[in-house]
Coordinates of N, CA and C in Angstrom, one line a residue:
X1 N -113.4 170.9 39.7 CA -114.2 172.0 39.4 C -115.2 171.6 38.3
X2 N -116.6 172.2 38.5 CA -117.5 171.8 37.7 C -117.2 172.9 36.2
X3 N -118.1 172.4 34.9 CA -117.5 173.3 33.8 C -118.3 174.6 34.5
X4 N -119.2 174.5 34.9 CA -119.7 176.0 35.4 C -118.8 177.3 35.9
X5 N -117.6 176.1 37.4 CA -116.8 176.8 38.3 C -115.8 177.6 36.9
X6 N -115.7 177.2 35.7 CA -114.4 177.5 35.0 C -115.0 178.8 34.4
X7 N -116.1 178.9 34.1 CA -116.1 180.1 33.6 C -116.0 181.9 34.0
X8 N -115.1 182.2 33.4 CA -114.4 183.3 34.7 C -115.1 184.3 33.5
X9 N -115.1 185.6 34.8 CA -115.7 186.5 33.9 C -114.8 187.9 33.4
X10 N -115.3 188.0 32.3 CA -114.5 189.1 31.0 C -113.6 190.0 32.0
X11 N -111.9 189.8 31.8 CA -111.2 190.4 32.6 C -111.7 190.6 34.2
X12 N -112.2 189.4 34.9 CA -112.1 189.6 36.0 C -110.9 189.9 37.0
X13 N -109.4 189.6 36.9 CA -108.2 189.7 37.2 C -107.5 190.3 36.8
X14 N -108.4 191.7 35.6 CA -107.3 192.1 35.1 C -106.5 193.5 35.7
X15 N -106.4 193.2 37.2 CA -105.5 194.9 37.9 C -104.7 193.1 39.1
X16 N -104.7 192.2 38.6 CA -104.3 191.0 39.4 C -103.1 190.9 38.7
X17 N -102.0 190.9 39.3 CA -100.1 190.6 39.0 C -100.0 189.5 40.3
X18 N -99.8 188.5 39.4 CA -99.9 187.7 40.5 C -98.4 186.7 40.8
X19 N -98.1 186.4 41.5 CA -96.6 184.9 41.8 C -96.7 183.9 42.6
X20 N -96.3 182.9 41.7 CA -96.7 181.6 42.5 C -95.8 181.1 43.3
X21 N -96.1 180.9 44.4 CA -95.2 180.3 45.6 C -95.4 178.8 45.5
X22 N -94.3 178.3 45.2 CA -94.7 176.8 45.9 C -95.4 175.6 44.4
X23 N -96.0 175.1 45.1 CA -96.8 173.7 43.8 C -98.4 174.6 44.1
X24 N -98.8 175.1 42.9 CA -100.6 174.8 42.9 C -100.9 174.3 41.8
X25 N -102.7 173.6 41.5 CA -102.8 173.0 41.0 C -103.2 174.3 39.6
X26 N -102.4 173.6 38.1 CA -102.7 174.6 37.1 C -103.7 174.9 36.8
X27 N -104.9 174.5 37.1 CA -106.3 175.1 36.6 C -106.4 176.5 37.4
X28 N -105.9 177.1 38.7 CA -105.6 178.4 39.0 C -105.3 179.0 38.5
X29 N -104.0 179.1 38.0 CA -103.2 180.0 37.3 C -103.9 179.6 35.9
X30 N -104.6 178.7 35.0 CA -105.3 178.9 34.0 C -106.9 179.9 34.4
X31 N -107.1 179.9 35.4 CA -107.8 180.7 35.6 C -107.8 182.3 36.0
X32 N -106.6 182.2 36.3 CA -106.2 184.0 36.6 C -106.0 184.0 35.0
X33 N -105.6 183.1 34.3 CA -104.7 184.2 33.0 C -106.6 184.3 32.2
X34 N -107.3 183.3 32.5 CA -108.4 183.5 31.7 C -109.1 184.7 32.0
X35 N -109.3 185.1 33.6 CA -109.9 186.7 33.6 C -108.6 187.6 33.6
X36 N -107.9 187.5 32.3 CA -107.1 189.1 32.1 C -105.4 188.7 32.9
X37 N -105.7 187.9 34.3 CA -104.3 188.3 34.8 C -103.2 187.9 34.8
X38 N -102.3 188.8 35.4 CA -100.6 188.2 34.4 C -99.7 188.2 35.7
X39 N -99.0 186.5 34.7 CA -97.9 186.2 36.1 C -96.8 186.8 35.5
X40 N -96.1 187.1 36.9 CA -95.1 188.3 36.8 C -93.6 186.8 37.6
X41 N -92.7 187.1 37.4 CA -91.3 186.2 37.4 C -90.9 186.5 39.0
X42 N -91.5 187.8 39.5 CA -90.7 188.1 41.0 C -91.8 188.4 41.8
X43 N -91.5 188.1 43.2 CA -92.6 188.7 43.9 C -92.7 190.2 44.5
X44 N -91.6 191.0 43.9 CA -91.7 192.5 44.6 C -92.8 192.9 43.0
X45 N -92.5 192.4 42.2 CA -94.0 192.8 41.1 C -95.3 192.2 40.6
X46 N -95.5 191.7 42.0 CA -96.7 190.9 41.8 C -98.1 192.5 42.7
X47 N -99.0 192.1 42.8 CA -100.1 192.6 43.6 C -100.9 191.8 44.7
X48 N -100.5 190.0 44.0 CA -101.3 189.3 44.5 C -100.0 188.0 45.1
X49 N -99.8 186.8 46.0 CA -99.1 186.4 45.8 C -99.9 184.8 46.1
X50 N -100.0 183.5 45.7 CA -101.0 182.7 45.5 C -100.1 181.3 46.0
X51 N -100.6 181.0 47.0 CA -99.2 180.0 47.8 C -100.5 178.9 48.9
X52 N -99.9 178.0 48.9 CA -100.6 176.8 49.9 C -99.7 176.5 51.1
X53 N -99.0 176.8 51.0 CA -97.8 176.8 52.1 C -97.5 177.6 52.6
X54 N -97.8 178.2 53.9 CA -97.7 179.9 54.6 C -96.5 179.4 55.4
X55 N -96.0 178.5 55.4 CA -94.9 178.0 56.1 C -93.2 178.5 55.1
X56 N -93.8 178.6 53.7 CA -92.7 178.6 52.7 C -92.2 180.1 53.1
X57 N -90.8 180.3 53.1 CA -90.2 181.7 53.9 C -90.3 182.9 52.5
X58 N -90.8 182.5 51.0 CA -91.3 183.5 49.8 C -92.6 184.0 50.4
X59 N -93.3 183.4 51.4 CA -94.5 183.9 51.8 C -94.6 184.9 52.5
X60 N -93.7 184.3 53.4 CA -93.7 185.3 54.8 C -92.4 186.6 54.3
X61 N -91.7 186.9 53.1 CA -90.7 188.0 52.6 C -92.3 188.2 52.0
X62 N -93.0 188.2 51.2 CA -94.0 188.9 50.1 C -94.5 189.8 51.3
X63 N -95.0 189.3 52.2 CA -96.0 189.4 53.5 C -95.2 190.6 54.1
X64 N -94.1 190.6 54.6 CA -93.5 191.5 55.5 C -92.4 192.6 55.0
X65 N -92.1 192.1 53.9 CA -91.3 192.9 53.0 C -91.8 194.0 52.2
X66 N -92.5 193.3 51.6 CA -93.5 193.8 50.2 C -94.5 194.3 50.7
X67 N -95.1 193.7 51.9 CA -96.8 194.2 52.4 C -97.7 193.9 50.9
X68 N -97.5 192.5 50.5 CA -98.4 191.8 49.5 C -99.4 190.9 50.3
X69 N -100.8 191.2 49.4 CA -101.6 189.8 50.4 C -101.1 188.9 49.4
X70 N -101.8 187.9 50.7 CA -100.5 186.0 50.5 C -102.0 185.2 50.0
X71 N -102.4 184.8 49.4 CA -104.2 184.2 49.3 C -103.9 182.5 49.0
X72 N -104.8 181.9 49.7 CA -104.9 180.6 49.2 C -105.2 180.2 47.8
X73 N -105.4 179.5 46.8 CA -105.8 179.2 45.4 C -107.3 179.1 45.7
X74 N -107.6 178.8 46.8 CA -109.2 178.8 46.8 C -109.9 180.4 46.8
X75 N -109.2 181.6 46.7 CA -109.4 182.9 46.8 C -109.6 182.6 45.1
X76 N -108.7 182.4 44.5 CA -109.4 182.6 43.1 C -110.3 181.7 42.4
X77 N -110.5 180.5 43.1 CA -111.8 179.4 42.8 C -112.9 180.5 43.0
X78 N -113.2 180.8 44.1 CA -114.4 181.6 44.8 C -115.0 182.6 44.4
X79 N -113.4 183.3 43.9 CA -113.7 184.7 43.2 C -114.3 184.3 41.9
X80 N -113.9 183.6 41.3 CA -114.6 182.9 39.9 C -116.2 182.9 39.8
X81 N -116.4 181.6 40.9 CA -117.6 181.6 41.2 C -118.7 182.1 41.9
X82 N -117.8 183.8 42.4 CA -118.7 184.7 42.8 C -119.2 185.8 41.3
X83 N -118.1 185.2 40.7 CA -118.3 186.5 39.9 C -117.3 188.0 40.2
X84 N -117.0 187.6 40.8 CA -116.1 189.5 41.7 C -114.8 188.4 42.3
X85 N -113.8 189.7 42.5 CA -113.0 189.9 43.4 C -113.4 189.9 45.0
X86 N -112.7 188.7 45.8 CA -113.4 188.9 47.0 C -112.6 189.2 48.0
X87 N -112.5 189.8 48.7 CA -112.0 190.2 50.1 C -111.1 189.4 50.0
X88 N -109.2 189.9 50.1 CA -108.1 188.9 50.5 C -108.1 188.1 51.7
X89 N -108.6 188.9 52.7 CA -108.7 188.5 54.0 C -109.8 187.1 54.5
X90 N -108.9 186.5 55.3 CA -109.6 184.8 55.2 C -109.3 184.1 54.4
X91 N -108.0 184.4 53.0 CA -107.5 183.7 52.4 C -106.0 182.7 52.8
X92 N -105.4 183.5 54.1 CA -104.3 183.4 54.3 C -103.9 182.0 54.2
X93 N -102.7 181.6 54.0 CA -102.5 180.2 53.9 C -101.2 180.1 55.4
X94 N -101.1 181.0 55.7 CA -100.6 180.8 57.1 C -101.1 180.7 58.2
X95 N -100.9 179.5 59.5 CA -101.6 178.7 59.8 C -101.7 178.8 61.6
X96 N -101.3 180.3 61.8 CA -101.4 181.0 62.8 C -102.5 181.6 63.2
X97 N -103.1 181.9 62.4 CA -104.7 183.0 62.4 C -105.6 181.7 63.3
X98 N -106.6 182.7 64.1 CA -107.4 181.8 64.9 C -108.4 181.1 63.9
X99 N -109.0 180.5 63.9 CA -109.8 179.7 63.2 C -109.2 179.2 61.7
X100 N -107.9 179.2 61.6 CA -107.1 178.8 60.6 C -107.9 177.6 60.2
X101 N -108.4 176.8 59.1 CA -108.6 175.6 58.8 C -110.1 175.3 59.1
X102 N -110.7 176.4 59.7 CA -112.2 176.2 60.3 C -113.2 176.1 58.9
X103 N -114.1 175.9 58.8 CA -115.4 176.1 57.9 C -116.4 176.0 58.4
X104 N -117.0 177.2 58.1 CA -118.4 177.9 59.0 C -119.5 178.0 58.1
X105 N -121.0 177.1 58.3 CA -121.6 177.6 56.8 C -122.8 177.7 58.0
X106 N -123.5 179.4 57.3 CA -124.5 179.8 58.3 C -126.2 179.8 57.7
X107 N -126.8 179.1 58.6 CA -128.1 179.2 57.8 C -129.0 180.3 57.2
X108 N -129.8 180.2 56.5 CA -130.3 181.1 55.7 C -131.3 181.9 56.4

């Protein structure tokens, strides 16, 4: 990430309770705690749950248990570098959704 991508903006994350599933890389989770948000120890008190592996079975209990969105780490890259919170949906890291893995970039 460029030093640009790092700068997150003033409590962007801060209604974001988030739990990490799995290995992601720590510049994420340095980046949730930099706009405001807080990791929580369980996933029934998260809001958010932030996993690369939709195959890991903490994903699919958040998901169907909890009814928590499951977001790739690239959901809070993005969100950074949009500035805002962006739509969970299209983040999923489970690998069932049609166009799972696709990247679509549309002209101007």
């Amino acid at each position: 990430m460029s030093q640009e991508e790092n700068v997150v903006a003033h409590e962007l994350f801060k209604d974001v309770k988030f739990y990490v599933v799995g290995d992601i890389d720590q510049k994420v989770v340095q980046l949730l705690k930099a706009g405001k948000g807080k990791e929580v120890s369980y996933n029934a008190l998260a809001t958010h749950i932030i996993a690369e592996d939709g195959d890991n079975p903490e994903v699919g209990e958040s998901r169907e248990v909890f009814d928590l969105p499951v977001v790739k780490p690239s959901w809070v890259i993005l969100s950074v570098r949009c500035g805002d919170l962006l739509p969970v949906t299209g983040f999923s890291p489970e690998s069932g959704q049609i166009f799972f893995g696709v990247t679509v970039c549309l002209p101007r």
